[in-house]
Every structure is written in structure tokens, then in C-alpha cells.
mmCIF file of C-alpha atoms in Angstrom:
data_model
loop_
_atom_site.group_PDB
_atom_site.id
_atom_site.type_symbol
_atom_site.label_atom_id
_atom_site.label_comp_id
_atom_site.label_asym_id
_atom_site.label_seq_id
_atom_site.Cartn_x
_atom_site.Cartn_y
_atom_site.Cartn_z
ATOM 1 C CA UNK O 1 23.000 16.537 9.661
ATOM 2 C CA UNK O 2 21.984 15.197 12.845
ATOM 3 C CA UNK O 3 18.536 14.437 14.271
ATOM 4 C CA UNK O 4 17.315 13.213 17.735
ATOM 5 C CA UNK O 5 16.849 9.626 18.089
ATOM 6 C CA UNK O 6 14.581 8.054 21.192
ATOM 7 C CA UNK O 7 15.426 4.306 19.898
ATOM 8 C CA UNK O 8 16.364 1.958 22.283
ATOM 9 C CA UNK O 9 19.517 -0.721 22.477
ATOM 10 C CA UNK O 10 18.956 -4.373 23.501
ATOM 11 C CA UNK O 11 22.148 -7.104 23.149
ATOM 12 C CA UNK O 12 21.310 -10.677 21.953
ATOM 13 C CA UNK O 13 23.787 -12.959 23.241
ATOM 14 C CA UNK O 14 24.245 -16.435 23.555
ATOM 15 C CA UNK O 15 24.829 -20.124 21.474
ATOM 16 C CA UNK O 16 21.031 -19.948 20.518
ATOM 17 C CA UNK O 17 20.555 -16.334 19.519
ATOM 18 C CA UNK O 18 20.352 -16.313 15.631
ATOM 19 C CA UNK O 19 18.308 -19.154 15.947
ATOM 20 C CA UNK O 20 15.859 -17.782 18.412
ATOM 21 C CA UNK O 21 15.510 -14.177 16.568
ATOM 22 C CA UNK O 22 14.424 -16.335 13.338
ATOM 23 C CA UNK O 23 12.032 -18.003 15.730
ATOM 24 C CA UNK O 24 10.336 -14.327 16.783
ATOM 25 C CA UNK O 25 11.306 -12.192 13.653
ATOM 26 C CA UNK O 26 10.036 -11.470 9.726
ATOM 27 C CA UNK O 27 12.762 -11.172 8.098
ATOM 28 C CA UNK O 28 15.551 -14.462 7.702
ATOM 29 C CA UNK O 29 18.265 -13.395 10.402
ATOM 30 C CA UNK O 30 21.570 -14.776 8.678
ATOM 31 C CA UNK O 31 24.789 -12.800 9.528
ATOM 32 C CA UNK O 32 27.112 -15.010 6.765
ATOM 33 C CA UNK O 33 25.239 -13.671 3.941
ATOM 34 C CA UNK O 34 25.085 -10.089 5.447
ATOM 35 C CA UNK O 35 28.631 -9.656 7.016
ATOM 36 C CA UNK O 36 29.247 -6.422 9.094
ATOM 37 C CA UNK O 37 25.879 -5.261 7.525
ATOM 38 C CA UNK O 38 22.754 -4.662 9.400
ATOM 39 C CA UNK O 39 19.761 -6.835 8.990
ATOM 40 C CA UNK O 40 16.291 -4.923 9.461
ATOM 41 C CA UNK O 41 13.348 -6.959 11.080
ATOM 42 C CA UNK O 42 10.163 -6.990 12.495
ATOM 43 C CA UNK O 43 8.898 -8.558 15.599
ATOM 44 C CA UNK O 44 5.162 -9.217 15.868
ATOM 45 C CA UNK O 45 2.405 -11.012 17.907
ATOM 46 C CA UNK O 46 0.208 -13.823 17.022
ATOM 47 C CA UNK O 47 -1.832 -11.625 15.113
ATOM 48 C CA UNK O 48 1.153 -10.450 12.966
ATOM 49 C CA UNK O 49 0.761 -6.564 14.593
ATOM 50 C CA UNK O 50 3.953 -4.860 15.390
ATOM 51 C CA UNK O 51 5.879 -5.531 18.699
ATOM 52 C CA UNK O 52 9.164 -3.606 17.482
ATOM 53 C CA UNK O 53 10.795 -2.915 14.543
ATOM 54 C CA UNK O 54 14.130 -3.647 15.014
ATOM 55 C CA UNK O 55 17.981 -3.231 13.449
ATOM 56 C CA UNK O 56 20.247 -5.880 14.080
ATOM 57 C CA UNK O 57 24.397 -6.517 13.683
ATOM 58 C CA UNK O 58 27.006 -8.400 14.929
ATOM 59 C CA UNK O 59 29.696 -7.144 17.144
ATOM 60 C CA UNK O 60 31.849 -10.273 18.108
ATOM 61 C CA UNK O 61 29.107 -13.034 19.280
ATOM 62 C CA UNK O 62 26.782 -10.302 20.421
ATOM 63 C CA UNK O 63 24.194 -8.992 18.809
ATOM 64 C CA UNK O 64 23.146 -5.170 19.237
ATOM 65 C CA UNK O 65 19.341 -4.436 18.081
ATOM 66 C CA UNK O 66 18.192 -0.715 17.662
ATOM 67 C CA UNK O 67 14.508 -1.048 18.674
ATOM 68 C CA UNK O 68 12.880 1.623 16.632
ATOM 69 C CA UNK O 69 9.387 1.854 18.526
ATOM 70 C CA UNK O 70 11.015 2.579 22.116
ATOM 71 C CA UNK O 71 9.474 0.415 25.573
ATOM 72 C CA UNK O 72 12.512 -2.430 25.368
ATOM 73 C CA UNK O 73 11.040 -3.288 28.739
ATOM 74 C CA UNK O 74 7.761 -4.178 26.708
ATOM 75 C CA UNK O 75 9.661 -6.018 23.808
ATOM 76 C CA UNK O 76 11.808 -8.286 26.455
ATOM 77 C CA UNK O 77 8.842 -8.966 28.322
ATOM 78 C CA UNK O 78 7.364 -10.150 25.468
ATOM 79 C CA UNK O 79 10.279 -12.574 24.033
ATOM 80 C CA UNK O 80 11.355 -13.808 27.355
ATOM 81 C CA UNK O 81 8.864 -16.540 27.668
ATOM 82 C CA UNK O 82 9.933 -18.021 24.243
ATOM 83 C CA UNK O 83 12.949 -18.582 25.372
ATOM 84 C CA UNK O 84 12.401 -21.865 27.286
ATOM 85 C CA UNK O 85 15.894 -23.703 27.432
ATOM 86 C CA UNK O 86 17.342 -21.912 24.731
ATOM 87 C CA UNK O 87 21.046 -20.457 25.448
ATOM 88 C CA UNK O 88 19.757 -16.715 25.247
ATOM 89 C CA UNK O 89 20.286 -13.513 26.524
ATOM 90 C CA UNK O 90 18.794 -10.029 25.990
ATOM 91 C CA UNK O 91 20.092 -7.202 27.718
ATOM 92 C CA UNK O 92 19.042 -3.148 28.225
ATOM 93 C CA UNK O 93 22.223 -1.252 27.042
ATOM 94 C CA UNK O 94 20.071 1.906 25.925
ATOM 95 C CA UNK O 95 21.095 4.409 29.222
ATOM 96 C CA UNK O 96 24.837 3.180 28.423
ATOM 97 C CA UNK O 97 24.745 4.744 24.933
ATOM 98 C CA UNK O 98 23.104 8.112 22.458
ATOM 99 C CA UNK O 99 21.365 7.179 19.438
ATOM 100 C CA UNK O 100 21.337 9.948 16.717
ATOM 101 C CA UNK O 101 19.954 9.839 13.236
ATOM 102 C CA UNK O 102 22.424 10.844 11.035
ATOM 103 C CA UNK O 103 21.485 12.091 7.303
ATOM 104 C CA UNK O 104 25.080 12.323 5.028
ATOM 105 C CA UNK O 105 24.853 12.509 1.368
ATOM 106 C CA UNK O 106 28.618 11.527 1.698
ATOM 107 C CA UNK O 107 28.748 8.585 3.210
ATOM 108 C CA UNK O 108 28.188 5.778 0.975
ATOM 109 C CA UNK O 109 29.443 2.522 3.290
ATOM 110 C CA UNK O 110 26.866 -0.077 3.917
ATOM 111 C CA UNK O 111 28.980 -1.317 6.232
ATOM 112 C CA UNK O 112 29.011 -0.732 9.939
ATOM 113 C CA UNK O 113 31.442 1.348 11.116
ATOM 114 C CA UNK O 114 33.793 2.265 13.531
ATOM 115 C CA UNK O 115 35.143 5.523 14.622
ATOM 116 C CA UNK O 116 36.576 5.526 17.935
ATOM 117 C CA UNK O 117 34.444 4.601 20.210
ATOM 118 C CA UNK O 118 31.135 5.292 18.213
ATOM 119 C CA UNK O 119 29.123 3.381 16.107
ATOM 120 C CA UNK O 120 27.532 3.954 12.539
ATOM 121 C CA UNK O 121 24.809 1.717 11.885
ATOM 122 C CA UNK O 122 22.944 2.131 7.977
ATOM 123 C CA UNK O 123 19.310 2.262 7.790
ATOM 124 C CA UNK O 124 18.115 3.819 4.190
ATOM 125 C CA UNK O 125 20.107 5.220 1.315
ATOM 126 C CA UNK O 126 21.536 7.911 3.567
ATOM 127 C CA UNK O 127 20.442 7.589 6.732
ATOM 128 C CA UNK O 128 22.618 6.177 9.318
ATOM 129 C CA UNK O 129 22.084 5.819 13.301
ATOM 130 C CA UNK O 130 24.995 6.863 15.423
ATOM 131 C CA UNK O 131 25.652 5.279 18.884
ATOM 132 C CA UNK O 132 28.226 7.060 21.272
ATOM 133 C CA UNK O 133 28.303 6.022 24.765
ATOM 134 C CA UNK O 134 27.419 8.071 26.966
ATOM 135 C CA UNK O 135 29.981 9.175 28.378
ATOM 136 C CA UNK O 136 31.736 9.889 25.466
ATOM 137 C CA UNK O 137 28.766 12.104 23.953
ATOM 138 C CA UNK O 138 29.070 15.817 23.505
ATOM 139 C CA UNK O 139 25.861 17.587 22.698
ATOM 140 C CA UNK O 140 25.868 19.108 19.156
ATOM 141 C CA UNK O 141 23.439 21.457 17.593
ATOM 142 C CA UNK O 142 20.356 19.139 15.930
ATOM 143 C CA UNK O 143 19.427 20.091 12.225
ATOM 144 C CA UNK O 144 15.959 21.275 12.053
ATOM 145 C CA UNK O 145 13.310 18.250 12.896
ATOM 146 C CA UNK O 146 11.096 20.087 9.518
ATOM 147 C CA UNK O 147 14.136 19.011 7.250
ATOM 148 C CA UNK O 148 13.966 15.551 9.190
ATOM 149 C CA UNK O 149 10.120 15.283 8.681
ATOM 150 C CA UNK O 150 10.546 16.454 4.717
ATOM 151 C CA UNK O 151 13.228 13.578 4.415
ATOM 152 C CA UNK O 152 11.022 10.658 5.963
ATOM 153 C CA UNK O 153 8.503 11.759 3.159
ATOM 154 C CA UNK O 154 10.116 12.161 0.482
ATOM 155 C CA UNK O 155 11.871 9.064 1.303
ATOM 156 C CA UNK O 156 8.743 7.499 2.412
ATOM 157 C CA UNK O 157 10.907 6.220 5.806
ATOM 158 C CA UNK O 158 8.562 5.457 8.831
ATOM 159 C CA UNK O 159 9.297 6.045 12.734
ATOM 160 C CA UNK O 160 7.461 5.566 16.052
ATOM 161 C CA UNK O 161 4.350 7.131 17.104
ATOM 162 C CA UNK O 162 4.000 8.661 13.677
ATOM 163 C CA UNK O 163 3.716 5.212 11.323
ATOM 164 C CA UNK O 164 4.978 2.664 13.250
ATOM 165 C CA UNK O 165 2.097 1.736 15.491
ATOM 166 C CA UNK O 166 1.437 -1.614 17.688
ATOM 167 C CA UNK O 167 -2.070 -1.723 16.291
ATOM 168 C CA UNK O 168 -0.533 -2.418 12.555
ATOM 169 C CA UNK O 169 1.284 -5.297 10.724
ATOM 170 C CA UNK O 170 4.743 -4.561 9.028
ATOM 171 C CA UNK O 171 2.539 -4.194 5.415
ATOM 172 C CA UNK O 172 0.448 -1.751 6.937
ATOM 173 C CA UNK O 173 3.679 0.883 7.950
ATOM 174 C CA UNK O 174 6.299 0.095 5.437
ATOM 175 C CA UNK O 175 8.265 -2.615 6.601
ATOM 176 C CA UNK O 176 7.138 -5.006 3.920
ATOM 177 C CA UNK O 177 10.151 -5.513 2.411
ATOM 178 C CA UNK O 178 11.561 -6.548 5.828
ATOM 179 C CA UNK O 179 8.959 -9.826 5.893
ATOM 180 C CA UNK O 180 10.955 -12.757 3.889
ATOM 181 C CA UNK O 181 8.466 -14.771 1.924
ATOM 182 C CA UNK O 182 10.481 -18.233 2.495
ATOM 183 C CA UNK O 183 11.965 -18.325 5.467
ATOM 184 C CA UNK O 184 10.937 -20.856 8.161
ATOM 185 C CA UNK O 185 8.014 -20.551 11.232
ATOM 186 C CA UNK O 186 7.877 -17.528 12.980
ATOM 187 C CA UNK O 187 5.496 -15.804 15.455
ATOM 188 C CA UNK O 188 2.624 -14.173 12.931
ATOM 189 C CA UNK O 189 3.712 -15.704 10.201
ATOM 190 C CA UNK O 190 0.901 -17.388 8.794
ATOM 191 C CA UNK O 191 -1.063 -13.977 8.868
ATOM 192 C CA UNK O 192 1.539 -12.228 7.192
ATOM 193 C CA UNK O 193 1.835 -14.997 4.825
ATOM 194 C CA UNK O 194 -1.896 -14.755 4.354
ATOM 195 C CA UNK O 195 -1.694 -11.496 3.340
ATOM 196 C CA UNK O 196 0.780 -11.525 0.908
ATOM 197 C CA UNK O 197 -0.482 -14.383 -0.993
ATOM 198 C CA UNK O 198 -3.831 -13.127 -1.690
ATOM 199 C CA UNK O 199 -2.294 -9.415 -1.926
ATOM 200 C CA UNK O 200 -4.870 -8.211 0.803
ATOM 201 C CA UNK O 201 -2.439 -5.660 3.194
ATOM 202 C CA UNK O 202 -5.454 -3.291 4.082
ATOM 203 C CA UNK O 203 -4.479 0.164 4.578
ATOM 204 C CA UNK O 204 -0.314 1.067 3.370
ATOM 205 C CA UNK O 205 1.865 3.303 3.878
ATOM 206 C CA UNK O 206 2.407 6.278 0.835
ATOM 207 C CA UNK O 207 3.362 9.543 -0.099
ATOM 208 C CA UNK O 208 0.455 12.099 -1.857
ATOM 209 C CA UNK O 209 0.997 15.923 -2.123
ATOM 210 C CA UNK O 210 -0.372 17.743 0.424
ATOM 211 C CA UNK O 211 -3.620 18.882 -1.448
ATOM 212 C CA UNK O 212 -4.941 15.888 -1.984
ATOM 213 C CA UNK O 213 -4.088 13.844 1.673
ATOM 214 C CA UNK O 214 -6.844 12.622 4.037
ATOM 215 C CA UNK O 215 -6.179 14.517 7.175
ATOM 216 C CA UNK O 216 -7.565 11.399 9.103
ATOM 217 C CA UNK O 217 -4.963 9.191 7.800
ATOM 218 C CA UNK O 218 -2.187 11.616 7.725
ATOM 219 C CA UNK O 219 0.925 10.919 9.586
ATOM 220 C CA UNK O 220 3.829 13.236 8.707
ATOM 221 C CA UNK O 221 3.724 16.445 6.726
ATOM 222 C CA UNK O 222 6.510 17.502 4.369
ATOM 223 C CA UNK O 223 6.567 20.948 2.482
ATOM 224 C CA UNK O 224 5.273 19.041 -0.818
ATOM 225 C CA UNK O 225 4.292 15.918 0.019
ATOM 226 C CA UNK O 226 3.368 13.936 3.135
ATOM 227 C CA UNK O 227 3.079 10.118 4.467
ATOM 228 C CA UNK O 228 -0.136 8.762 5.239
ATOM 229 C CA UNK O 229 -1.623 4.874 5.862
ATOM 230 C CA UNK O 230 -4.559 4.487 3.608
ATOM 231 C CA UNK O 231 -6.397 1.864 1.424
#
């Protein structure tokens, strides 16, 4: 089943560029441990609030990130300045290529994958993003977006405007498991780290049947159940 996607693409190139994503990112950005598999990571500000969410693999001695939250302009902006002399380069691929979610019971490869000219990228247990360039893509009939809203639920999977948010930290939406406890300095890191040693994350991100959700700090509704950032 396809869905829409409006994520962006950015390329990470250069001698420097693992090192500089570690410098800027949550999670520890290591391709040798995680070969043709995707790394998920947040970027935040000083504060430790969400910049982007991003997915990141290697292609060759690039590195493609899916930004999840949209505004690349806004992310690049925001990492160009850290750069200093650092051999790095980030490039806006996104009008080249069509992101589609991509929901398949079937496919069980963690890997990414290849199939002519488009590219599978895992997310979650069976979700998948699919890049075709453009001018390969074909518009194909999109599943309907209340199946897509039921499986981010049930699956308790967040996406930009509905839980990821530039006003929260990566505990607040979800992405906690994306914040590596050990790894060295990063931008926000010693609020995250805060955080997670006295096990004080404020409002989080959870799944409650529909009866008894606050409708203040509801997000997505499912048919059961829906996804709401709470205390």
C-alpha cells in the first residue's frame, strides 16, 4: 500500500561528513556497524527541541537523509554555520526525486534496496519509504490516508505537523530510542542527557482508546485507538 510522503532529500558529502553529523545528531552515526542499513536520528537546537528528524544511508561516499519534518532550507540553514573548515557538503535533491510511504507485510529486508532506478529505504517493522526520481515516477492510486492514520497508531509511528513538532525534544514525540546514551558531544546533548538521567521527559508520546483521550493533547485518531503527547 502506498501513502503520500512530503519528506524532503538532503545529500551529505564530503571527507568530514560522518564526523560532522555525530557533531549535530542524537543518535551515534556509524555506517560499519550498520552496513546498507539506515540509521534514524535527530537533529536539535541548544535547547535539545527538534530541528529535523532525519533517515540516513550510504550510497557510495554520499550520504542521502530523508528529512521527515519538511523546510530542508530551514535545516541547512541551520547546520551550515557548524561547518567551519570541515570538508562538508549538504545538498537539496528533494525536486529531483518522489518520496512515498510504503506499508508491505511482505517485505521483510532491512536492507536498502535497489530496484531499478528506485530506492527502498526501512523505517518501522513494515514501513518503508520509496524514492523514484522524478522522472521516472508514474502516479499510482494512494491507499486510503484513514488506513495510514490507523497504522501510525496502532504502531505508535510519529510524522510532521501531527507529533513531530519544533517546539518538542525527541522524548517528547517518540524518537527516544533514536538518542544514544554514550555517544560523544553533540548539539542538545546535555539537556537530553539531563532528562534521561533523572527520567524527567515531560509530556510523551502514547496510544489510549479513543474514549478515554484528551482532545487537547490528541494528535492522530485511529478507529480504536489514537496517539496523543501527554504527561
Amino acid at each position: 500500500m502506498l501513502y503520500p510522503c512530503d519528506a524532503s532529500v538532503l545529500i551529505f558529502s564530503g571527507r568530514d561528513a560522518v564526523k560532522f553529523l555525530n557533531s549535530v545528531s542524537t543518535n551515534l552515526i556509524d555506517f560499519s556497524s550498520y552496513e546498507n542499513k539506515s540509521i534514524n536520528t535527530s537533529i536539535c537546537n541548544n535547547k535539545g527541541k527538534l530541528v529535523n528528524h532525519l533517515t540516513l544511508f550510504k550510497i557510495g561516499d554520499a550520504i542521502p537523509a530523508i528529512c521527515h519534518m519538511t523546510k530542508p532550507e530551514e535545516l541547512i540553514d541551520f547546520l551550515n554555520p557548524k561547518i567551519l573548515s570541515q570538508d562538508v557538503n549538504i545538498r537539496d535533491i528533494s525536486k529531483l526525486n518522489v518520496l512515498e510511504y510504503q506499508i508491505s507485510e511482505d517485505y521483510q529486508n532491512e536492507a536498502i534496496s535497489k530496484f531499478q532506478t528506485v530506492t527502498i529505504v526501512p523505517l518501522n517493522q513494515n514501513l518503508q519509504i520509496k524514492i523514484t526520481p522524478s522522472a521516472d515516477w508514474k502516479q499510482t492510486p494512494y491507499a486510503s490516508m484513514i488506513d495510514w492514520d490507523n497504522w501510525r497508531v496502532e504502531n505508535i509511528y510519529p510524522t510532521y505537523p501531527q507529533e513531530l513538532s519544533r517546539n518538542l525534544t525527541p522524548y517528547n514525540c517518540g524518537l527516544g530510542d533514536y538518542v544514544h546514551k554514550s555517544k560523544g558531544c553533540y548539539v542538545g546533548q546535555e539537556i537530553l542527557t539531563r532528562m534521561y538521567s533523572r527520567n524527567s521527559f515531560g509530556k510523551t508520546l502514547k496510544r489510549v482508546k479513543n474514549e478515554s483521550s484528551q482532545p487537547k493533547f490528541t494528535t492522530t485518531v485511529g478507529v480504536e485507538n489514537c496517539l496523543e503527547i501527554s504527561k
